[in-house]
Amino acid sequence: MPEKKRKTPKLDELEKGAWPSFVKEIKTAAEKNAMAEDLLGQLERSYEEKIGHWKHGGIVGVLGYGGGVIGRYSDLPEEFPNVSHFHTMRINQPAGWFYTSDVLRKLCDIWEKHGSGLTNVHGSTGDLVFLGTRTEELEPTFKELTDLGFDLGGSGSDVRTPSCCCGMARCEWACYDTMALTYFLTMHYQDELHRPAFPYKWKFKMSGCPNDCVAAIARSDMSIIGTWRDDIRVDNAAVTEYAKSGMNIERDVVGNCPAKCMEWDGKEIKIDNKACVKCMHCINAMPKALAPGKDRGACILIGAKAPIVEGALLSSVLIPFIKLEPPYAELIDLVDRIHEVWSENGKNRERVGEFIQRVGMGNFLEAIGVEPIPEMVAHPRENPYVFYEEFFEEESEENPKP
């Protein structure tokens, strides 16, 4: 138990205002946890000196795993001994982030027993994150987690913990079973998840429809986003009801269609489905009248990342449409071909999107055995990264030039 509360005038400022404050949560934990108390002291020092006081101390983890634990040490261990070790553990979350309250209480009990008690519930990584423990507490924590049915997630240059939206569990727009695919990928790539062997991290993120509620298109090396390839289903009687209730169909729906593929004559709405880009705007605006088609699957995109080493990248279309049904053989074959080419030719700390930029999309597609298609070019007349080669027969005596 901490003996006394530290004075933290700079951190106190972060508790002011309308927004929730992480400082308030750390102070709550510090009432019964010495690690949280020393964390407040070191953090206050960092704000005073405008410098971070964390250092990375090499590889640390649990027996048999190369990932799942991020080693962190204080560079002021004499002044803040309770955070001299402050390792982070990533816990593989259930698909769709479904928990019972009983399980959440048990997880918190484990962490209060072995660590700081502080958690980060599903940030950009997707995992349930346990913040701050000592090296000697890693194995006991891991044992209690596995006894509860949980495993560690990914960290380092491995397959990161796959994550998804709630999909068919709660969303009528889901075009494939995101939770089933997430569970399958997690189990299929166990070795790649726990034992880093890639040039850098690889993230799968699954969204059930083009609304992309997990922001896969901006954050994952492979985005698997639900879509359909037949016509949008239309209930014109329901469209009329929206109009009668006061919705301006022409302005708020037709006028906001990015593909300009819709018409409204006051009685029925017509859609040129060949021009539709599946943005979901009209379906979101009139969910009782419009719905995705019945021929459903997913679009596979590749290469997104945040601006860590190089600049940020958004995903590029790789496969416009694929049916996603067990045993997912076509998807696994594609992923394994990409991993082989990237692992063989990628540089250290080079994400697959950066690798594609370096070698060129055309060369990448040829290496993985995928044909270039128009969907891989974002805008007409831009400088495309896919080049179509023309072959001419050389002039010869047997084949003279006409």
CSV table of C-alpha atoms in Angstrom, one decimal:
chain,number,residue,atom,x,y,z
A,1,MET,CA,0.0,0.0,0.0
A,2,PRO,CA,1.4,3.5,-0.8
A,3,GLU,CA,2.3,5.4,2.3
A,4,LYS,CA,1.4,8.8,1.0
A,5,LYS,CA,0.0,10.6,-2.1
A,6,ARG,CA,2.4,12.4,-4.3
A,7,LYS,CA,2.0,16.0,-5.3
A,8,THR,CA,1.2,16.0,-9.0
A,9,PRO,CA,0.2,19.6,-10.0
A,10,LYS,CA,0.8,19.0,-13.7
A,11,LEU,CA,-1.2,15.8,-13.8
A,12,ASP,CA,-3.9,17.4,-11.8
A,13,GLU,CA,-4.5,19.8,-14.7
A,14,LEU,CA,-5.4,16.8,-16.9
A,15,GLU,CA,-8.3,15.9,-14.6
A,16,LYS,CA,-10.0,19.3,-15.3
A,17,GLY,CA,-12.7,19.7,-17.9
A,18,ALA,CA,-15.5,17.6,-19.3
A,19,TRP,CA,-13.5,14.7,-20.7
A,20,PRO,CA,-12.7,11.5,-18.8
A,21,SER,CA,-9.1,11.4,-17.5
A,22,PHE,CA,-6.6,8.6,-17.4
A,23,VAL,CA,-5.0,10.5,-14.5
A,24,LYS,CA,-8.1,10.0,-12.4
A,25,GLU,CA,-8.0,6.2,-13.1
A,26,ILE,CA,-4.3,6.0,-12.2
A,27,LYS,CA,-5.0,7.8,-8.9
A,28,THR,CA,-7.8,5.4,-8.2
A,29,ALA,CA,-5.5,2.5,-8.7
A,30,ALA,CA,-2.8,4.2,-6.7
A,31,GLU,CA,-5.0,4.1,-3.6
A,32,LYS,CA,-4.1,0.4,-3.2
A,33,ASN,CA,-1.3,-0.3,-5.7
A,34,ALA,CA,2.3,0.9,-5.2
A,35,MET,CA,3.1,0.5,-8.9
A,36,ALA,CA,0.3,3.0,-9.8
A,37,GLU,CA,1.6,5.3,-7.1
A,38,ASP,CA,5.1,5.4,-8.5
A,39,LEU,CA,3.7,5.7,-12.0
A,40,LEU,CA,2.2,9.0,-11.1
A,41,GLY,CA,5.5,10.2,-9.7
A,42,GLN,CA,7.4,9.2,-12.8
A,43,LEU,CA,4.8,10.7,-15.1
A,44,GLU,CA,4.8,14.0,-13.3
A,45,ARG,CA,8.6,14.1,-13.6
A,46,SER,CA,8.2,13.5,-17.4
A,47,TYR,CA,5.9,16.4,-17.7
A,48,GLU,CA,8.2,18.6,-15.7
A,49,GLU,CA,11.3,17.7,-17.7
A,50,LYS,CA,9.6,17.2,-21.1
A,51,ILE,CA,11.3,13.8,-21.5
A,52,GLY,CA,10.1,10.3,-21.2
A,53,HIS,CA,11.7,8.1,-18.6
A,54,TRP,CA,10.9,4.7,-20.0
A,55,LYS,CA,13.5,2.5,-21.7
A,56,HIS,CA,13.3,-0.8,-23.5
A,57,GLY,CA,15.3,-3.6,-22.0
A,58,GLY,CA,15.5,-6.2,-24.6
A,59,ILE,CA,13.3,-9.3,-25.1
A,60,VAL,CA,11.1,-10.3,-22.2
A,61,GLY,CA,8.2,-12.8,-22.3
A,62,VAL,CA,6.8,-16.1,-21.3
A,63,LEU,CA,8.3,-19.5,-22.0
A,64,GLY,CA,7.8,-20.7,-25.6
A,65,TYR,CA,6.4,-17.3,-26.8
A,66,GLY,CA,8.3,-14.6,-28.7
A,67,GLY,CA,5.4,-12.2,-28.6
A,68,GLY,CA,2.7,-11.0,-26.3
A,69,VAL,CA,4.8,-9.0,-23.8
A,70,ILE,CA,6.3,-5.6,-24.4
A,71,GLY,CA,9.3,-5.1,-22.1
A,72,ARG,CA,9.5,-1.7,-20.4
A,73,TYR,CA,11.8,-0.4,-17.6
A,74,SER,CA,12.1,2.9,-15.8
A,75,ASP,CA,15.4,4.8,-16.2
A,76,LEU,CA,14.8,6.2,-12.6
A,77,PRO,CA,14.6,2.8,-10.7
A,78,GLU,CA,16.1,4.2,-7.5
A,79,GLU,CA,13.6,7.0,-7.3
A,80,PHE,CA,10.6,5.0,-8.5
A,81,PRO,CA,11.4,1.4,-7.6
A,82,ASN,CA,7.9,0.0,-8.0
A,83,VAL,CA,8.0,0.8,-11.7
A,84,SER,CA,11.6,-0.3,-12.3
A,85,HIS,CA,9.9,-3.1,-14.3
A,86,PHE,CA,6.7,-2.0,-16.0
A,87,HIS,CA,6.0,-4.6,-18.7
A,88,THR,CA,2.8,-4.6,-20.8
A,89,MET,CA,0.9,-7.8,-21.6
A,90,ARG,CA,-1.4,-8.1,-24.6
A,91,ILE,CA,-4.3,-10.5,-24.0
A,92,ASN,CA,-6.0,-12.0,-27.0
A,93,GLN,CA,-9.6,-10.7,-27.0
A,94,PRO,CA,-12.7,-12.7,-27.9
A,95,ALA,CA,-13.9,-12.1,-31.5
A,96,GLY,CA,-16.3,-9.2,-31.5
A,97,TRP,CA,-15.2,-8.1,-28.0
A,98,PHE,CA,-17.9,-10.1,-26.2
A,99,TYR,CA,-17.3,-10.7,-22.5
A,100,THR,CA,-19.4,-11.6,-19.6
A,101,SER,CA,-19.2,-9.4,-16.5
A,102,ASP,CA,-18.0,-12.4,-14.5
A,103,VAL,CA,-15.0,-12.9,-16.9
A,104,LEU,CA,-14.1,-9.2,-16.8
A,105,ARG,CA,-14.0,-9.3,-13.0
A,106,LYS,CA,-11.8,-12.3,-13.0
A,107,LEU,CA,-9.4,-10.7,-15.5
A,108,CYS,CA,-9.2,-7.6,-13.3
A,109,ASP,CA,-8.6,-9.7,-10.2
A,110,ILE,CA,-5.7,-11.4,-12.0
A,111,TRP,CA,-4.1,-8.1,-12.9
A,112,GLU,CA,-4.6,-6.5,-9.5
A,113,LYS,CA,-2.9,-9.5,-8.0
A,114,HIS,CA,0.1,-9.6,-10.4
A,115,GLY,CA,0.4,-6.1,-11.9
A,116,SER,CA,-0.6,-2.5,-11.6
A,117,GLY,CA,-4.3,-3.1,-12.0
A,118,LEU,CA,-4.3,-0.6,-15.0
A,119,THR,CA,-5.8,-1.8,-18.3
A,120,ASN,CA,-6.2,-0.4,-21.8
A,121,VAL,CA,-9.3,-2.0,-23.1
A,122,HIS,CA,-9.0,-2.4,-26.9
A,123,GLY,CA,-7.0,0.4,-28.3
A,124,SER,CA,-5.8,0.4,-31.9
A,125,THR,CA,-4.1,-3.0,-31.4
A,126,GLY,CA,-7.4,-4.7,-30.6
A,127,ASP,CA,-6.1,-6.6,-27.6
A,128,LEU,CA,-7.1,-6.3,-24.0
A,129,VAL,CA,-3.9,-4.6,-22.7
A,130,PHE,CA,-2.5,-5.1,-19.1
A,131,LEU,CA,-0.3,-2.2,-18.3
A,132,GLY,CA,2.6,-2.7,-15.9
A,133,THR,CA,4.1,-5.8,-14.2
A,134,ARG,CA,7.4,-7.2,-13.1
A,135,THR,CA,9.4,-9.9,-15.0
A,136,GLU,CA,8.9,-12.4,-12.2
A,137,GLU,CA,5.1,-11.9,-12.4
A,138,LEU,CA,4.8,-12.8,-16.1
A,139,GLU,CA,4.6,-16.6,-15.8
A,140,PRO,CA,2.2,-16.6,-12.9
A,141,THR,CA,-0.1,-14.1,-14.7
A,142,PHE,CA,0.1,-16.2,-17.9
A,143,LYS,CA,-0.8,-19.4,-16.0
A,144,GLU,CA,-3.9,-17.8,-14.5
A,145,LEU,CA,-4.9,-16.3,-17.8
A,146,THR,CA,-4.7,-19.7,-19.6
A,147,ASP,CA,-6.6,-21.3,-16.7
A,148,LEU,CA,-9.4,-18.8,-17.4
A,149,GLY,CA,-9.3,-19.6,-21.1
A,150,PHE,CA,-7.3,-16.7,-22.4
A,151,ASP,CA,-4.1,-16.5,-24.4
A,152,LEU,CA,-1.5,-13.8,-25.1
A,153,GLY,CA,-1.9,-11.7,-28.3
A,154,GLY,CA,0.7,-10.7,-30.8
A,155,SER,CA,3.6,-8.2,-30.5
A,156,GLY,CA,6.7,-7.6,-32.5
A,157,SER,CA,7.2,-8.8,-36.0
A,158,ASP,CA,4.5,-11.4,-36.0
A,159,VAL,CA,0.8,-11.8,-36.9
A,160,ARG,CA,-0.9,-9.4,-34.5
A,161,THR,CA,-4.1,-10.5,-32.8
A,162,PRO,CA,-6.8,-10.6,-35.4
A,163,SER,CA,-9.8,-8.4,-34.6
A,164,CYS,CA,-13.2,-7.8,-36.1
A,165,CYS,CA,-16.6,-6.0,-35.7
A,166,CYS,CA,-19.5,-7.8,-34.1
A,167,GLY,CA,-20.6,-8.9,-37.6
A,168,MET,CA,-23.6,-11.2,-37.8
A,169,ALA,CA,-23.9,-11.3,-34.0
A,170,ARG,CA,-25.6,-7.9,-33.9
A,171,CYS,CA,-25.5,-6.3,-37.4
A,172,GLU,CA,-27.9,-6.9,-40.2
A,173,TRP,CA,-25.5,-5.5,-42.8
A,174,ALA,CA,-22.8,-8.0,-42.2
A,175,CYS,CA,-21.9,-9.7,-45.5
A,176,TYR,CA,-19.9,-12.5,-44.0
A,177,ASP,CA,-19.3,-14.0,-40.5
A,178,THR,CA,-16.5,-11.8,-39.2
A,179,MET,CA,-16.4,-13.6,-35.8
A,180,ALA,CA,-16.0,-17.0,-37.4
A,181,LEU,CA,-13.2,-15.8,-39.7
A,182,THR,CA,-11.4,-14.0,-36.8
A,183,TYR,CA,-11.5,-17.2,-34.7
A,184,PHE,CA,-10.3,-19.3,-37.6
A,185,LEU,CA,-7.4,-17.0,-38.5
A,186,THR,CA,-6.4,-16.8,-34.8
A,187,MET,CA,-6.2,-20.6,-34.5
A,188,HIS,CA,-4.7,-21.2,-38.0
A,189,TYR,CA,-1.9,-18.7,-37.5
A,190,GLN,CA,-1.0,-19.6,-33.9
A,191,ASP,CA,2.7,-20.2,-34.6
A,192,GLU,CA,3.0,-17.0,-36.7
A,193,LEU,CA,1.1,-15.1,-33.9
A,194,HIS,CA,3.3,-16.2,-31.0
A,195,ARG,CA,6.7,-16.5,-32.6
A,196,PRO,CA,7.8,-13.5,-34.6
A,197,ALA,CA,9.3,-14.4,-38.0
A,198,PHE,CA,8.3,-11.7,-40.4
A,199,PRO,CA,10.1,-8.5,-41.5
A,200,TYR,CA,7.6,-6.6,-39.4
A,201,LYS,CA,4.1,-6.8,-38.0
A,202,TRP,CA,1.1,-8.1,-39.9
A,203,LYS,CA,-2.4,-7.2,-39.0
A,204,PHE,CA,-5.7,-8.8,-40.0
A,205,LYS,CA,-8.8,-6.7,-39.4
A,206,MET,CA,-12.3,-7.9,-40.4
A,207,SER,CA,-15.3,-5.6,-41.1
A,208,GLY,CA,-18.6,-7.2,-42.0
A,209,CYS,CA,-19.7,-4.4,-44.4
A,210,PRO,CA,-18.3,-1.3,-46.2
A,211,ASN,CA,-19.1,0.9,-43.2
A,212,ASP,CA,-15.8,-0.6,-41.9
A,213,CYS,CA,-16.6,-0.1,-38.2
A,214,VAL,CA,-13.1,-1.4,-37.1
A,215,ALA,CA,-11.4,1.0,-39.5
A,216,ALA,CA,-9.6,-1.9,-41.2
A,217,ILE,CA,-8.9,0.1,-44.4
A,218,ALA,CA,-6.7,2.5,-42.5
A,219,ARG,CA,-5.0,0.3,-39.9
A,220,SER,CA,-4.4,-3.2,-41.2
A,221,ASP,CA,-2.0,-4.9,-43.5
A,222,MET,CA,-4.9,-7.0,-44.8
A,223,SER,CA,-8.3,-5.5,-44.6
A,224,ILE,CA,-11.2,-8.0,-45.2
A,225,ILE,CA,-14.3,-5.9,-45.7
A,226,GLY,CA,-17.7,-7.3,-46.4
A,227,THR,CA,-19.4,-6.4,-49.7
A,228,TRP,CA,-21.9,-7.8,-52.3
A,229,ARG,CA,-21.8,-8.2,-56.0
A,230,ASP,CA,-25.5,-8.2,-57.0
A,231,ASP,CA,-28.0,-5.4,-56.8
A,232,ILE,CA,-29.0,-3.4,-53.8
A,233,ARG,CA,-32.3,-4.6,-52.5
A,234,VAL,CA,-35.0,-1.8,-52.7
A,235,ASP,CA,-38.4,-1.5,-51.1
A,236,ASN,CA,-39.9,1.4,-52.8
A,237,ALA,CA,-42.9,1.5,-50.5
A,238,ALA,CA,-40.6,2.0,-47.6
A,239,VAL,CA,-38.7,4.7,-49.6
A,240,THR,CA,-42.0,6.5,-50.1
A,241,GLU,CA,-42.6,6.3,-46.3
A,242,TYR,CA,-39.3,8.0,-45.7
A,243,ALA,CA,-40.3,10.8,-48.1
A,244,LYS,CA,-43.7,11.2,-46.4
A,245,SER,CA,-42.0,11.4,-43.0
A,246,GLY,CA,-40.1,14.5,-44.2
A,247,MET,CA,-36.8,13.1,-45.6
A,248,ASN,CA,-35.6,15.0,-48.6
A,249,ILE,CA,-34.7,11.9,-50.8
A,250,GLU,CA,-33.2,14.0,-53.6
A,251,ARG,CA,-31.0,16.1,-51.4
A,252,ASP,CA,-30.0,13.8,-48.6
A,253,VAL,CA,-29.7,10.5,-50.4
A,254,VAL,CA,-29.5,10.9,-54.2
A,255,GLY,CA,-27.5,14.1,-53.9
A,256,ASN,CA,-24.9,12.5,-51.6
A,257,CYS,CA,-24.2,9.5,-53.7
A,258,PRO,CA,-20.5,9.7,-54.6
A,259,ALA,CA,-21.0,7.6,-57.8
A,260,LYS,CA,-24.1,9.6,-58.9
A,261,CYS,CA,-25.8,6.3,-59.7
A,262,MET,CA,-29.2,7.0,-58.2
A,263,GLU,CA,-32.4,8.7,-59.4
A,264,TRP,CA,-35.6,9.6,-57.5
A,265,ASP,CA,-38.8,10.5,-59.4
A,266,GLY,CA,-40.9,11.1,-56.4
A,267,LYS,CA,-42.4,7.5,-56.5
A,268,GLU,CA,-39.5,5.1,-56.8
A,269,ILE,CA,-35.7,5.1,-56.5
A,270,LYS,CA,-33.6,3.7,-59.3
A,271,ILE,CA,-30.0,2.5,-58.9
A,272,ASP,CA,-27.4,1.9,-61.6
A,273,ASN,CA,-25.8,-0.9,-59.7
A,274,LYS,CA,-22.9,-1.3,-62.2
A,275,ALA,CA,-21.8,2.2,-61.1
A,276,CYS,CA,-22.3,1.7,-57.4
A,277,VAL,CA,-19.2,1.8,-55.3
A,278,LYS,CA,-20.8,0.2,-52.2
A,279,CYS,CA,-20.2,3.2,-50.0
A,280,MET,CA,-23.3,2.3,-47.8
A,281,HIS,CA,-24.5,5.9,-47.6
A,282,CYS,CA,-28.0,5.3,-49.1
A,283,ILE,CA,-28.4,2.1,-47.0
A,284,ASN,CA,-27.4,3.9,-43.8
A,285,ALA,CA,-29.8,6.8,-44.6
A,286,MET,CA,-32.8,4.5,-45.3
A,287,PRO,CA,-32.1,1.2,-43.6
A,288,LYS,CA,-35.8,0.2,-43.8
A,289,ALA,CA,-35.9,0.7,-47.5
A,290,LEU,CA,-32.5,-0.4,-48.8
A,291,ALA,CA,-30.2,-3.4,-48.0
A,292,PRO,CA,-27.1,-5.0,-49.4
A,293,GLY,CA,-27.6,-7.6,-52.1
A,294,LYS,CA,-27.9,-11.3,-51.4
A,295,ASP,CA,-24.7,-12.4,-53.2
A,296,ARG,CA,-22.4,-11.5,-50.3
A,297,GLY,CA,-18.7,-12.0,-49.6
A,298,ALA,CA,-15.7,-9.6,-49.0
A,299,CYS,CA,-13.2,-7.4,-50.7
A,300,ILE,CA,-9.6,-8.0,-49.8
A,301,LEU,CA,-7.4,-5.0,-49.4
A,302,ILE,CA,-3.7,-4.7,-48.6
A,303,GLY,CA,-1.1,-2.4,-47.2
A,304,ALA,CA,-2.5,0.0,-44.7
A,305,LYS,CA,-0.4,1.3,-41.8
A,306,ALA,CA,0.1,4.3,-39.4
A,307,PRO,CA,2.9,6.8,-39.9
A,308,ILE,CA,5.5,5.1,-37.6
A,309,VAL,CA,8.5,4.3,-39.8
A,310,GLU,CA,7.3,5.8,-43.1
A,311,GLY,CA,4.2,7.8,-43.8
A,312,ALA,CA,0.6,6.6,-43.3
A,313,LEU,CA,-0.9,4.3,-46.0
A,314,LEU,CA,-4.4,3.4,-46.8
A,315,SER,CA,-5.2,-0.1,-48.1
A,316,SER,CA,-5.3,-0.9,-51.8
A,317,VAL,CA,-7.7,-3.3,-53.4
A,318,LEU,CA,-6.2,-6.7,-54.0
A,319,ILE,CA,-9.2,-9.0,-54.6
A,320,PRO,CA,-12.5,-7.1,-55.4
A,321,PHE,CA,-14.7,-10.0,-54.3
A,322,ILE,CA,-14.2,-13.4,-52.6
A,323,LYS,CA,-16.7,-15.8,-51.0
A,324,LEU,CA,-15.7,-16.3,-47.4
A,325,GLU,CA,-16.9,-19.7,-46.2
A,326,PRO,CA,-15.1,-22.5,-44.3
A,327,PRO,CA,-12.6,-23.8,-44.8
A,328,TYR,CA,-11.4,-20.5,-46.2
A,329,ALA,CA,-8.9,-22.3,-48.5
A,330,GLU,CA,-8.7,-19.6,-51.2
A,331,LEU,CA,-8.0,-16.9,-48.6
A,332,ILE,CA,-5.3,-18.9,-46.7
A,333,ASP,CA,-3.6,-19.7,-50.0
A,334,LEU,CA,-3.5,-16.0,-50.9
A,335,VAL,CA,-2.2,-15.0,-47.5
A,336,ASP,CA,0.5,-17.7,-47.4
A,337,ARG,CA,1.8,-16.6,-50.9
A,338,ILE,CA,2.0,-13.0,-49.7
A,339,HIS,CA,3.8,-14.0,-46.5
A,340,GLU,CA,6.3,-16.0,-48.5
A,341,VAL,CA,7.2,-13.2,-50.9
A,342,TRP,CA,7.3,-10.5,-48.2
A,343,SER,CA,9.3,-12.6,-45.8
A,344,GLU,CA,11.8,-13.5,-48.5
A,345,ASN,CA,12.3,-10.0,-49.9
A,346,GLY,CA,11.1,-7.5,-47.3
A,347,LYS,CA,13.6,-5.4,-45.3
A,348,ASN,CA,13.7,-5.3,-41.5
A,349,ARG,CA,10.8,-3.2,-40.1
A,350,GLU,CA,9.2,-2.9,-43.5
A,351,ARG,CA,5.5,-3.3,-43.5
A,352,VAL,CA,4.0,-5.1,-46.5
A,353,GLY,CA,2.5,-1.8,-47.8
A,354,GLU,CA,6.0,-0.2,-47.8
A,355,PHE,CA,7.4,-3.3,-49.5
A,356,ILE,CA,4.8,-3.0,-52.2
A,357,GLN,CA,5.7,0.7,-52.7
A,358,ARG,CA,9.3,-0.2,-53.0
A,359,VAL,CA,9.1,-3.1,-55.5
A,360,GLY,CA,6.0,-1.8,-57.3
A,361,MET,CA,2.5,-3.2,-57.3
A,362,GLY,CA,3.0,-4.9,-60.7
A,363,ASN,CA,6.0,-6.8,-59.5
A,364,PHE,CA,4.3,-7.7,-56.3
A,365,LEU,CA,1.2,-9.0,-58.1
A,366,GLU,CA,3.3,-11.1,-60.4
A,367,ALA,CA,5.2,-12.6,-57.5
A,368,ILE,CA,2.1,-13.7,-55.7
A,369,GLY,CA,0.3,-14.9,-58.8
A,370,VAL,CA,-2.6,-12.3,-58.9
A,371,GLU,CA,-3.7,-10.7,-62.2
A,372,PRO,CA,-3.8,-6.8,-62.2
A,373,ILE,CA,-7.4,-5.5,-62.5
A,374,PRO,CA,-9.0,-2.0,-62.9
A,375,GLU,CA,-10.1,-1.9,-59.3
A,376,MET,CA,-6.4,-1.6,-58.2
A,377,VAL,CA,-6.3,1.9,-59.7
A,378,ALA,CA,-8.0,4.4,-57.4
A,379,HIS,CA,-8.8,7.1,-60.0
A,380,PRO,CA,-8.9,7.2,-63.8
A,381,ARG,CA,-6.0,9.0,-65.5
A,382,GLU,CA,-3.9,9.0,-62.4
A,383,ASN,CA,-0.3,7.7,-62.6
A,384,PRO,CA,-1.1,4.0,-62.1
A,385,TYR,CA,1.3,1.6,-60.4
A,386,VAL,CA,0.0,-1.3,-62.5
A,387,PHE,CA,1.6,-1.4,-66.0
A,388,TYR,CA,0.2,-3.5,-68.8
A,389,GLU,CA,3.0,-4.9,-71.0
A,390,GLU,CA,2.5,-5.1,-74.8
A,391,PHE,CA,4.3,-7.8,-76.7
A,392,PHE,CA,5.2,-7.4,-80.4
A,393,GLU,CA,6.6,-10.1,-82.6
A,394,GLU,CA,10.1,-9.1,-83.8
A,395,GLU,CA,10.4,-8.5,-87.5
A,396,SER,CA,12.1,-11.3,-89.3
A,397,GLU,CA,12.6,-12.8,-92.8
A,398,GLU,CA,9.8,-15.3,-92.1
A,399,ASN,CA,7.6,-12.5,-90.6
A,400,PRO,CA,8.4,-9.4,-92.6
A,401,LYS,CA,6.9,-6.0,-91.6
A,402,PRO,CA,3.8,-5.4,-93.7
